PDB file of C-alpha atoms in Angstrom:
ATOM      1  CA  UNK D 964      33.281  60.962   4.394  1.00 43.00           C
ATOM      2  CA  UNK D 965      35.236  57.879   5.497  1.00 50.00           C
ATOM      3  CA  UNK D 966      36.134  55.360   2.837  1.00 49.00           C
ATOM      4  CA  UNK D 967      35.025  51.748   3.299  1.00 49.00           C
ATOM      5  CA  UNK D 968      37.986  49.443   3.706  1.00 50.00           C
ATOM      6  CA  UNK D 969      38.389  45.722   3.428  1.00 54.00           C
ATOM      7  CA  UNK D 970      38.314  45.568   7.203  1.00 61.00           C
ATOM      8  CA  UNK D 971      35.038  47.470   7.367  1.00 64.00           C
ATOM      9  CA  UNK D 972      32.491  45.049   8.975  1.00 62.00           C
ATOM     10  CA  UNK D 973      29.617  46.572   6.978  1.00 61.00           C
ATOM     11  CA  UNK D 974      31.481  45.902   3.760  1.00 66.00           C
ATOM     12  CA  UNK D 975      32.165  42.299   4.778  1.00 71.00           C
ATOM     13  CA  UNK D 976      28.504  41.755   5.709  1.00 77.00           C
ATOM     14  CA  UNK D 977      27.400  43.101   2.336  1.00 74.00           C
ATOM     15  CA  UNK D 978      29.830  40.783   0.560  1.00 81.00           C
ATOM     16  CA  UNK D 979      28.561  37.706   2.438  1.00 79.00           C
ATOM     17  CA  UNK D 980      24.935  38.703   1.893  1.00 84.00           C
ATOM     18  CA  UNK D 981      25.471  39.385  -1.779  1.00 84.00           C
ATOM     19  CA  UNK D 982      27.226  36.042  -2.267  1.00 84.00           C
ATOM     20  CA  UNK D 983      24.460  34.146  -0.446  1.00 85.00           C
ATOM     21  CA  UNK D 984      21.759  35.844  -2.485  1.00 90.00           C
ATOM     22  CA  UNK D 985      23.632  35.161  -5.706  1.00 91.00           C
ATOM     23  CA  UNK D 986      23.821  31.462  -4.816  1.00 91.00           C
ATOM     24  CA  UNK D 987      20.093  31.361  -4.203  1.00 93.00           C
ATOM     25  CA  UNK D 988      19.341  33.187  -7.423  1.00 93.00           C
ATOM     26  CA  UNK D 989      21.639  30.807  -9.286  1.00 94.00           C
ATOM     27  CA  UNK D 990      19.856  27.864  -7.668  1.00 93.00           C
ATOM     28  CA  UNK D 991      16.403  29.076  -8.682  1.00 94.00           C
ATOM     29  CA  UNK D 992      17.630  29.815 -12.204  1.00 96.00           C
ATOM     30  CA  UNK D 993      19.069  26.293 -12.488  1.00 95.00           C
ATOM     31  CA  UNK D 994      15.831  24.798 -11.184  1.00 95.00           C
ATOM     32  CA  UNK D 995      13.809  26.884 -13.620  1.00 96.00           C
ATOM     33  CA  UNK D 996      16.003  25.931 -16.597  1.00 96.00           C
ATOM     34  CA  UNK D 997      15.872  22.242 -15.621  1.00 95.00           C
ATOM     35  CA  UNK D 998      12.079  22.354 -15.532  1.00 95.00           C
ATOM     36  CA  UNK D 999      11.881  24.173 -18.867  1.00 95.00           C
ATOM     37  CA  UNK D1000      14.245  21.703 -20.547  1.00 93.00           C
ATOM     38  CA  UNK D1001      12.561  18.641 -18.987  1.00 93.00           C
ATOM     39  CA  UNK D1002      15.764  17.613 -17.208  1.00 95.00           C
ATOM     40  CA  UNK D1003      14.163  15.665 -14.368  1.00 97.00           C
ATOM     41  CA  UNK D1004      17.502  14.197 -13.319  1.00 97.00           C
ATOM     42  CA  UNK D1005      18.872  17.669 -12.575  1.00 96.00           C
ATOM     43  CA  UNK D1006      15.649  18.627 -10.779  1.00 97.00           C
ATOM     44  CA  UNK D1007      16.034  15.696  -8.405  1.00 97.00           C
ATOM     45  CA  UNK D1008      19.666  16.622  -7.788  1.00 96.00           C
ATOM     46  CA  UNK D1009      18.707  20.217  -7.021  1.00 96.00           C
ATOM     47  CA  UNK D1010      15.895  19.132  -4.684  1.00 96.00           C
ATOM     48  CA  UNK D1011      18.154  16.938  -2.538  1.00 95.00           C
ATOM     49  CA  UNK D1012      21.834  17.154  -3.561  1.00 95.00           C
ATOM     50  CA  UNK D1013      23.122  15.102  -0.632  1.00 94.00           C
ATOM     51  CA  UNK D1014      20.769  12.172  -1.158  1.00 95.00           C
ATOM     52  CA  UNK D1015      21.483  12.348  -4.886  1.00 95.00           C
ATOM     53  CA  UNK D1016      25.229  12.174  -4.292  1.00 94.00           C
ATOM     54  CA  UNK D1017      24.960   9.276  -1.867  1.00 94.00           C
ATOM     55  CA  UNK D1018      22.306   7.070  -3.475  1.00 94.00           C
ATOM     56  CA  UNK D1019      22.692   7.860  -7.177  1.00 93.00           C
ATOM     57  CA  UNK D1020      26.385   8.662  -7.553  1.00 91.00           C
ATOM     58  CA  UNK D1021      27.559   6.440  -4.701  1.00 90.00           C
ATOM     59  CA  UNK D1022      29.627   9.261  -3.214  1.00 88.00           C
ATOM     60  CA  UNK D1023      30.250  10.065   0.428  1.00 84.00           C
ATOM     61  CA  UNK D1024      30.846  13.847   0.622  1.00 77.00           C
ATOM     62  CA  UNK D1025      33.048  14.954   3.488  1.00 79.00           C
ATOM     63  CA  UNK D1026      30.704  17.883   4.053  1.00 84.00           C
ATOM     64  CA  UNK D1027      27.020  18.208   3.176  1.00 86.00           C
ATOM     65  CA  UNK D1028      26.176  20.301   0.134  1.00 86.00           C
ATOM     66  CA  UNK D1029      23.989  23.347   0.842  1.00 87.00           C
ATOM     67  CA  UNK D1030      20.389  22.606  -0.004  1.00 91.00           C
ATOM     68  CA  UNK D1031      18.282  25.509  -1.206  1.00 92.00           C
ATOM     69  CA  UNK D1032      15.142  23.536  -2.022  1.00 94.00           C
ATOM     70  CA  UNK D1033      13.363  25.345   0.788  1.00 93.00           C
ATOM     71  CA  UNK D1034      13.145  28.293  -1.613  1.00 93.00           C
ATOM     72  CA  UNK D1035      10.768  26.278  -3.803  1.00 93.00           C
ATOM     73  CA  UNK D1036       9.254  23.892  -1.243  1.00 90.00           C
ATOM     74  CA  UNK D1037       5.870  25.637  -1.554  1.00 94.00           C
ATOM     75  CA  UNK D1038       5.783  24.405  -5.166  1.00 95.00           C
ATOM     76  CA  UNK D1039       5.950  20.697  -4.262  1.00 96.00           C
ATOM     77  CA  UNK D1040       2.511  19.972  -5.709  1.00 97.00           C
ATOM     78  CA  UNK D1041       3.410  21.538  -9.062  1.00 97.00           C
ATOM     79  CA  UNK D1042       6.834  19.842  -9.085  1.00 97.00           C
ATOM     80  CA  UNK D1043       5.275  16.485  -8.211  1.00 97.00           C
ATOM     81  CA  UNK D1044       2.828  16.824 -11.095  1.00 97.00           C
ATOM     82  CA  UNK D1045       5.670  17.770 -13.469  1.00 97.00           C
ATOM     83  CA  UNK D1046       7.973  14.945 -12.345  1.00 97.00           C
ATOM     84  CA  UNK D1047       5.219  12.332 -12.432  1.00 97.00           C
ATOM     85  CA  UNK D1048       5.138  12.169 -16.226  1.00 96.00           C
ATOM     86  CA  UNK D1049       8.479  10.445 -16.740  1.00 96.00           C
ATOM     87  CA  UNK D1050       8.305   8.637 -13.399  1.00 98.00           C
ATOM     88  CA  UNK D1051       4.962   6.960 -14.156  1.00 97.00           C
ATOM     89  CA  UNK D1052       6.222   5.989 -17.617  1.00 97.00           C
ATOM     90  CA  UNK D1053       9.181   4.279 -15.937  1.00 97.00           C
ATOM     91  CA  UNK D1054       6.992   2.628 -13.305  1.00 98.00           C
ATOM     92  CA  UNK D1055       4.625   1.422 -16.016  1.00 96.00           C
ATOM     93  CA  UNK D1056       7.426  -0.787 -17.308  1.00 96.00           C
ATOM     94  CA  UNK D1057       8.946  -1.780 -13.958  1.00 97.00           C
ATOM     95  CA  UNK D1058       5.639  -2.230 -12.106  1.00 98.00           C
ATOM     96  CA  UNK D1059       3.151  -3.034 -14.901  1.00 96.00           C
ATOM     97  CA  UNK D1060       0.503  -4.085 -12.375  1.00 96.00           C
ATOM     98  CA  UNK D1061       0.272  -0.660 -10.681  1.00 96.00           C
ATOM     99  CA  UNK D1062      -2.033   2.069 -11.957  1.00 95.00           C
ATOM    100  CA  UNK D1063      -2.169   5.673 -10.800  1.00 96.00           C
ATOM    101  CA  UNK D1064      -4.858   8.298 -10.347  1.00 96.00           C
ATOM    102  CA  UNK D1065      -4.013  11.943  -9.700  1.00 97.00           C
ATOM    103  CA  UNK D1066      -6.806  12.823  -7.291  1.00 96.00           C
ATOM    104  CA  UNK D1067      -5.325  16.258  -6.556  1.00 97.00           C
ATOM    105  CA  UNK D1068      -2.479  18.254  -8.089  1.00 97.00           C
ATOM    106  CA  UNK D1069       0.683  16.204  -7.615  1.00 97.00           C
ATOM    107  CA  UNK D1070      -1.048  13.593  -5.425  1.00 97.00           C
ATOM    108  CA  UNK D1071      -1.446  10.078  -6.788  1.00 98.00           C
ATOM    109  CA  UNK D1072      -3.352   7.052  -5.540  1.00 97.00           C
ATOM    110  CA  UNK D1073      -1.878   3.665  -6.442  1.00 97.00           C
ATOM    111  CA  UNK D1074      -4.192   0.880  -7.605  1.00 96.00           C
ATOM    112  CA  UNK D1075      -3.057  -2.736  -7.750  1.00 95.00           C
ATOM    113  CA  UNK D1076      -4.339  -4.231 -10.995  1.00 89.00           C
ATOM    114  CA  UNK D1077      -6.890  -3.272 -13.628  1.00 83.00           C
ATOM    115  CA  UNK D1078      -9.119  -6.288 -13.021  1.00 76.00           C
ATOM    116  CA  UNK D1079     -12.495  -6.291 -11.247  1.00 76.00           C
ATOM    117  CA  UNK D1080     -12.389  -5.362  -7.568  1.00 74.00           C
ATOM    118  CA  UNK D1081      -8.841  -4.060  -7.864  1.00 81.00           C
ATOM    119  CA  UNK D1082      -7.894  -2.233  -4.705  1.00 88.00           C
ATOM    120  CA  UNK D1083      -6.276   1.048  -3.791  1.00 93.00           C
ATOM    121  CA  UNK D1084      -2.832   0.173  -2.527  1.00 96.00           C
ATOM    122  CA  UNK D1085      -1.489   3.501  -1.251  1.00 97.00           C
ATOM    123  CA  UNK D1086       0.051   6.629  -2.715  1.00 98.00           C
ATOM    124  CA  UNK D1087       2.962   7.529  -4.988  1.00 98.00           C
ATOM    125  CA  UNK D1088       5.390  10.166  -3.702  1.00 98.00           C
ATOM    126  CA  UNK D1089       6.871  11.597  -6.909  1.00 98.00           C
ATOM    127  CA  UNK D1090       9.130  14.056  -5.067  1.00 97.00           C
ATOM    128  CA  UNK D1091      10.924  11.362  -3.074  1.00 97.00           C
ATOM    129  CA  UNK D1092      10.337   8.570  -5.651  1.00 98.00           C
ATOM    130  CA  UNK D1093       8.696   6.365  -3.076  1.00 97.00           C
ATOM    131  CA  UNK D1094       5.631   4.186  -2.643  1.00 98.00           C
ATOM    132  CA  UNK D1095       3.643   4.912   0.499  1.00 98.00           C
ATOM    133  CA  UNK D1096       1.683   1.681   0.641  1.00 98.00           C
ATOM    134  CA  UNK D1097      -1.515   1.428   2.677  1.00 97.00           C
ATOM    135  CA  UNK D1098      -0.416  -0.458   5.784  1.00 96.00           C
ATOM    136  CA  UNK D1099      -3.364  -2.869   5.962  1.00 96.00           C
ATOM    137  CA  UNK D1100      -3.249  -3.718   2.246  1.00 95.00           C
ATOM    138  CA  UNK D1101       0.513  -4.278   2.290  1.00 97.00           C
ATOM    139  CA  UNK D1102       0.283  -6.452   5.410  1.00 97.00           C
ATOM    140  CA  UNK D1103      -2.396  -8.584   3.729  1.00 96.00           C
ATOM    141  CA  UNK D1104      -0.199  -9.055   0.654  1.00 97.00           C
ATOM    142  CA  UNK D1105       2.757  -9.987   2.865  1.00 97.00           C
ATOM    143  CA  UNK D1106       0.605 -12.438   4.820  1.00 97.00           C
ATOM    144  CA  UNK D1107      -0.658 -13.988   1.591  1.00 97.00           C
ATOM    145  CA  UNK D1108       2.898 -14.763   0.485  1.00 97.00           C
ATOM    146  CA  UNK D1109       3.835 -16.110   3.919  1.00 97.00           C
ATOM    147  CA  UNK D1110       0.793 -18.383   4.172  1.00 97.00           C
ATOM    148  CA  UNK D1111       1.291 -19.659   0.630  1.00 96.00           C
ATOM    149  CA  UNK D1112       4.559 -21.248   1.762  1.00 93.00           C
ATOM    150  CA  UNK D1113       2.452 -23.224   4.288  1.00 95.00           C
ATOM    151  CA  UNK D1114      -0.122 -24.150   1.638  1.00 95.00           C
ATOM    152  CA  UNK D1115      -2.640 -21.855   3.315  1.00 96.00           C
ATOM    153  CA  UNK D1116      -4.638 -18.772   2.330  1.00 97.00           C
ATOM    154  CA  UNK D1117      -5.454 -15.505   4.081  1.00 97.00           C
ATOM    155  CA  UNK D1118      -9.190 -16.215   4.409  1.00 97.00           C
ATOM    156  CA  UNK D1119      -9.021 -19.956   5.059  1.00 97.00           C
ATOM    157  CA  UNK D1120      -9.884 -19.781   8.783  1.00 96.00           C
ATOM    158  CA  UNK D1121     -12.828 -17.439   8.273  1.00 97.00           C
ATOM    159  CA  UNK D1122     -14.162 -19.477   5.338  1.00 97.00           C
ATOM    160  CA  UNK D1123     -13.866 -22.682   7.358  1.00 96.00           C
ATOM    161  CA  UNK D1124     -15.730 -21.148  10.313  1.00 97.00           C
ATOM    162  CA  UNK D1125     -18.540 -19.972   8.047  1.00 97.00           C
ATOM    163  CA  UNK D1126     -18.716 -23.414   6.421  1.00 96.00           C
ATOM    164  CA  UNK D1127     -18.926 -25.126   9.820  1.00 96.00           C
ATOM    165  CA  UNK D1128     -21.631 -22.694  10.894  1.00 92.00           C
ATOM    166  CA  UNK D1129     -23.645 -23.544   7.790  1.00 94.00           C
ATOM    167  CA  UNK D1130     -23.297 -27.245   8.497  1.00 92.00           C
ATOM    168  CA  UNK D1131     -24.682 -26.736  12.012  1.00 88.00           C
ATOM    169  CA  UNK D1132     -27.552 -24.611  10.739  1.00 88.00           C
ATOM    170  CA  UNK D1133     -28.379 -27.183   8.061  1.00 89.00           C
ATOM    171  CA  UNK D1134     -28.444 -29.903  10.709  1.00 85.00           C
ATOM    172  CA  UNK D1135     -30.756 -27.805  12.875  1.00 81.00           C
ATOM    173  CA  UNK D1136     -33.175 -27.421   9.972  1.00 79.00           C
ATOM    174  CA  UNK D1137     -33.056 -31.134   9.191  1.00 75.00           C
ATOM    175  CA  UNK D1138     -33.679 -32.035  12.841  1.00 76.00           C
ATOM    176  CA  UNK D1139     -36.948 -30.070  13.063  1.00 72.00           C
ATOM    177  CA  UNK D1140     -39.114 -33.230  13.052  1.00 72.00           C
ATOM    178  CA  UNK D1141     -37.064 -34.783  15.849  1.00 78.00           C
ATOM    179  CA  UNK D1142     -37.416 -31.642  17.953  1.00 74.00           C
ATOM    180  CA  UNK D1143     -41.186 -31.534  17.350  1.00 75.00           C
ATOM    181  CA  UNK D1144     -41.422 -35.102  18.646  1.00 78.00           C
ATOM    182  CA  UNK D1145     -39.303 -34.232  21.667  1.00 73.00           C
ATOM    183  CA  UNK D1146     -41.473 -31.183  22.453  1.00 75.00           C
ATOM    184  CA  UNK D1147     -44.617 -33.273  22.227  1.00 74.00           C
ATOM    185  CA  UNK D1148     -43.139 -35.787  24.635  1.00 79.00           C
ATOM    186  CA  UNK D1149     -42.104 -33.037  27.050  1.00 72.00           C
ATOM    187  CA  UNK D1150     -45.582 -31.495  26.965  1.00 78.00           C
ATOM    188  CA  UNK D1151     -47.063 -34.875  27.914  1.00 77.00           C
ATOM    189  CA  UNK D1152     -44.578 -35.145  30.763  1.00 72.00           C
ATOM    190  CA  UNK D1153     -45.444 -31.627  31.904  1.00 68.00           C
ATOM    191  CA  UNK D1154     -49.140 -32.484  31.915  1.00 75.00           C
ATOM    192  CA  UNK D1155     -48.483 -35.626  33.962  1.00 67.00           C
ATOM    193  CA  UNK D1156     -46.308 -33.600  36.325  1.00 62.00           C
ATOM    194  CA  UNK D1157     -49.002 -30.965  36.814  1.00 63.00           C
ATOM    195  CA  UNK D1158     -51.643 -33.648  37.506  1.00 63.00           C
ATOM    196  CA  UNK D1159     -49.647 -35.162  40.352  1.00 65.00           C
ATOM    197  CA  UNK D1160     -50.747 -34.706  43.931  1.00 66.00           C
ATOM    198  CA  UNK D1161     -47.472 -35.285  45.731  1.00 60.00           C
ATOM    199  CA  UNK D1162     -47.037 -35.768  49.446  1.00 56.00           C
ATOM    200  CA  UNK D1163     -45.517 -32.727  51.168  1.00 69.00           C
ATOM    201  CA  UNK D1164     -42.053 -34.288  51.276  1.00 60.00           C
ATOM    202  CA  UNK D1165     -42.241 -35.028  47.513  1.00 65.00           C
ATOM    203  CA  UNK D1166     -43.438 -31.554  46.473  1.00 59.00           C
ATOM    204  CA  UNK D1167     -39.915 -30.142  46.072  1.00 65.00           C
ATOM    205  CA  UNK D1168     -38.863 -32.978  43.791  1.00 71.00           C
ATOM    206  CA  UNK D1169     -41.976 -32.642  41.625  1.00 57.00           C
ATOM    207  CA  UNK D1170     -41.460 -28.882  41.355  1.00 72.00           C
ATOM    208  CA  UNK D1171     -37.822 -29.381  40.341  1.00 69.00           C
ATOM    209  CA  UNK D1172     -38.892 -31.924  37.708  1.00 72.00           C
ATOM    210  CA  UNK D1173     -41.456 -29.437  36.369  1.00 71.00           C
ATOM    211  CA  UNK D1174     -38.808 -26.731  36.056  1.00 77.00           C
ATOM    212  CA  UNK D1175     -36.395 -29.062  34.223  1.00 79.00           C
ATOM    213  CA  UNK D1176     -39.101 -29.992  31.730  1.00 74.00           C
ATOM    214  CA  UNK D1177     -39.914 -26.322  31.130  1.00 74.00           C
ATOM    215  CA  UNK D1178     -36.221 -25.551  30.635  1.00 76.00           C
ATOM    216  CA  UNK D1179     -35.914 -28.384  28.099  1.00 74.00           C
ATOM    217  CA  UNK D1180     -38.973 -27.147  26.224  1.00 72.00           C
ATOM    218  CA  UNK D1181     -37.611 -23.587  26.205  1.00 78.00           C
ATOM    219  CA  UNK D1182     -34.252 -24.809  24.898  1.00 81.00           C
ATOM    220  CA  UNK D1183     -35.892 -26.686  22.043  1.00 76.00           C
ATOM    221  CA  UNK D1184     -38.004 -23.609  21.215  1.00 77.00           C
ATOM    222  CA  UNK D1185     -34.879 -21.457  21.065  1.00 75.00           C
ATOM    223  CA  UNK D1186     -33.268 -23.980  18.717  1.00 70.00           C
ATOM    224  CA  UNK D1187     -36.418 -23.795  16.578  1.00 71.00           C
ATOM    225  CA  UNK D1188     -35.930 -20.033  16.315  1.00 72.00           C
ATOM    226  CA  UNK D1189     -32.338 -20.525  15.204  1.00 73.00           C
ATOM    227  CA  UNK D1190     -33.472 -23.043  12.613  1.00 70.00           C
ATOM    228  CA  UNK D1191     -36.228 -20.678  11.465  1.00 73.00           C
ATOM    229  CA  UNK D1192     -33.613 -17.989  10.730  1.00 79.00           C
ATOM    230  CA  UNK D1193     -31.176 -20.620   9.495  1.00 80.00           C
ATOM    231  CA  UNK D1194     -31.896 -20.441   5.766  1.00 86.00           C
ATOM    232  CA  UNK D1195     -31.347 -16.668   5.688  1.00 87.00           C
ATOM    233  CA  UNK D1196     -28.162 -17.044   7.759  1.00 88.00           C
ATOM    234  CA  UNK D1197     -26.907 -19.839   5.494  1.00 91.00           C
ATOM    235  CA  UNK D1198     -27.470 -17.622   2.448  1.00 93.00           C
ATOM    236  CA  UNK D1199     -25.664 -14.737   4.144  1.00 93.00           C
ATOM    237  CA  UNK D1200     -22.712 -16.986   5.007  1.00 94.00           C
ATOM    238  CA  UNK D1201     -22.596 -18.378   1.482  1.00 96.00           C
ATOM    239  CA  UNK D1202     -22.390 -14.841   0.083  1.00 97.00           C
ATOM    240  CA  UNK D1203     -19.617 -14.009   2.526  1.00 97.00           C
ATOM    241  CA  UNK D1204     -17.704 -17.164   1.574  1.00 97.00           C
ATOM    242  CA  UNK D1205     -18.064 -16.203  -2.086  1.00 96.00           C
ATOM    243  CA  UNK D1206     -16.734 -12.698  -1.352  1.00 95.00           C
ATOM    244  CA  UNK D1207     -13.776 -14.126   0.578  1.00 96.00           C
ATOM    245  CA  UNK D1208     -13.093 -16.548  -2.255  1.00 95.00           C
ATOM    246  CA  UNK D1209     -13.053 -13.639  -4.721  1.00 93.00           C
ATOM    247  CA  UNK D1210     -10.592 -11.854  -2.431  1.00 93.00           C
ATOM    248  CA  UNK D1211      -8.312 -14.883  -2.591  1.00 95.00           C
ATOM    249  CA  UNK D1212      -8.510 -14.777  -6.383  1.00 93.00           C
ATOM    250  CA  UNK D1213      -7.378 -11.139  -6.258  1.00 93.00           C
ATOM    251  CA  UNK D1214      -4.497 -12.008  -3.912  1.00 95.00           C
ATOM    252  CA  UNK D1215      -3.417 -14.775  -6.281  1.00 95.00           C
ATOM    253  CA  UNK D1216      -3.481 -12.362  -9.240  1.00 94.00           C
ATOM    254  CA  UNK D1217      -1.358  -9.896  -7.272  1.00 95.00           C
ATOM    255  CA  UNK D1218       1.188 -12.564  -6.366  1.00 97.00           C
ATOM    256  CA  UNK D1219       1.341 -13.824  -9.945  1.00 96.00           C
ATOM    257  CA  UNK D1220       1.984 -10.304 -11.236  1.00 96.00           C
ATOM    258  CA  UNK D1221       4.722  -9.638  -8.691  1.00 97.00           C
ATOM    259  CA  UNK D1222       6.454 -12.905  -9.537  1.00 97.00           C
ATOM    260  CA  UNK D1223       6.127 -12.258 -13.270  1.00 97.00           C
ATOM    261  CA  UNK D1224       7.883  -8.876 -12.883  1.00 97.00           C
ATOM    262  CA  UNK D1225      10.358  -9.529 -10.050  1.00 98.00           C
ATOM    263  CA  UNK D1226      10.646 -13.270  -9.592  1.00 97.00           C
ATOM    264  CA  UNK D1227       9.891 -13.139  -5.883  1.00 97.00           C
ATOM    265  CA  UNK D1228       8.282 -11.006  -3.208  1.00 97.00           C
ATOM    266  CA  UNK D1229      11.717 -10.393  -1.684  1.00 97.00           C
ATOM    267  CA  UNK D1230      12.980  -8.931  -4.959  1.00 98.00           C
ATOM    268  CA  UNK D1231       9.863  -6.744  -5.128  1.00 98.00           C
ATOM    269  CA  UNK D1232      10.604  -5.398  -1.638  1.00 98.00           C
ATOM    270  CA  UNK D1233      14.259  -4.772  -2.503  1.00 98.00           C
ATOM    271  CA  UNK D1234      13.320  -2.848  -5.635  1.00 98.00           C
ATOM    272  CA  UNK D1235      10.872  -0.725  -3.635  1.00 98.00           C
ATOM    273  CA  UNK D1236      13.578   0.093  -1.105  1.00 97.00           C
ATOM    274  CA  UNK D1237      15.993   1.248  -3.840  1.00 97.00           C
ATOM    275  CA  UNK D1238      13.463   2.819  -6.190  1.00 98.00           C
ATOM    276  CA  UNK D1239      14.910   6.353  -5.915  1.00 98.00           C
ATOM    277  CA  UNK D1240      18.411   5.264  -6.940  1.00 97.00           C
ATOM    278  CA  UNK D1241      17.207   2.870  -9.647  1.00 97.00           C
ATOM    279  CA  UNK D1242      14.947   5.427 -11.281  1.00 98.00           C
ATOM    280  CA  UNK D1243      17.461   8.285 -11.248  1.00 97.00           C
ATOM    281  CA  UNK D1244      20.222   6.019 -12.513  1.00 96.00           C
ATOM    282  CA  UNK D1245      17.957   5.087 -15.407  1.00 95.00           C
ATOM    283  CA  UNK D1246      17.473   8.809 -16.130  1.00 95.00           C
ATOM    284  CA  UNK D1247      21.242   9.253 -15.976  1.00 91.00           C
ATOM    285  CA  UNK D1248      21.760   6.494 -18.556  1.00 87.00           C
ATOM    286  CA  UNK D1249      19.170   8.065 -20.849  1.00 81.00           C
ATOM    287  CA  UNK D1250      20.949  11.410 -20.539  1.00 71.00           C
ATOM    288  CA  UNK D1251      24.288   9.828 -21.381  1.00 68.00           C
ATOM    289  CA  UNK D1252      22.834   8.105 -24.436  1.00 57.00           C
ATOM    290  CA  UNK D1253      21.211  11.363 -25.528  1.00 58.00           C
ATOM    291  CA  UNK D1254      24.484  13.258 -25.065  1.00 59.00           C
ATOM    292  CA  UNK D1255      26.320  10.566 -27.042  1.00 56.00           C
ATOM    293  CA  UNK D1256      23.994  11.029 -29.978  1.00 53.00           C
TER     294      UNK D1256
END
C-alpha cells in the first residue's frame, strides 16, 4: 500500500477540510460560551466581526475577517430575544420615551410614549441594533419639527378647512328665513309667468324666463338640503377638529421628550444613525469596569 506523502493531494484536501471544520466548531463553541456567560458584546462581535471592528473598534482591517454567523443564522429569533434584555435596558435610559412589545419571539414593536393614544412607531432590530421606524409616522414627526420652525402645525391646514366649512354651514342654517322669502317670491314670479299669454315672438323669452326661475328655485332647494344636513356635518367636523387637535398634543409631547433627552431632533437622528456603535461601546466599558474589579 502506498504511503501518503505531504504532496499527496488527498492529504492536503483533508488538512484544509479539517482546519475549516475546526474553525467552524471553534466559532460555534465561542458563540455558545458567550451566550451562556451573558457576554453580549462578544456575541455581537461573532455575529458580524467586520462591522464590529470598523464601527466599535474604529479599525480598518486590510482584509475582511471570515464570518461564520451563517452557521447560526437560523437562530436569529432566539438570539434577538436573548440580546434584547440588555439592549432594551440600555434604550430605556437613552430613549426613555420608547416602549417595546415582543409580539413574536425576537420581534419587537416600538411605541412612542406611554400616554393616551400613543402610537406604534416601528420595530426594534436587536440583531443589528437598529430602529426600523414606520415611514409614515417618522415623516409626520419630521414634518412636525420642520413646521414648528415656521410657527405652524401638521394639522393646521386641515383644521382651518374644517373650521371654514363649519362657518359656511352655520351661515346656511342662519339664512333659512331669507331663502324661504326668496322661494316665495320666485313662486309668485313663476305663477305670473305661467299666466302670461305672450305673442308668438315673445314666447321664447317667456319660456327662458320660466326656466331661469325654476333653476333659481331648484338651487335654493338644494341649499336647503345642505342646511338641513348642516348640523350633523358641523358636529362631525367638530369631532374631527378635536381629534386633529389631540394629534397635535401627541406630536408636541413627542417633540418635548426628544428635546429633553437629546436637545434637538438633529441629535436624535445622529444617535439613531450611530446606535450600534454607541451601544456596543457602552457594553465594552461595562466589561472593562467589570474586569477591573
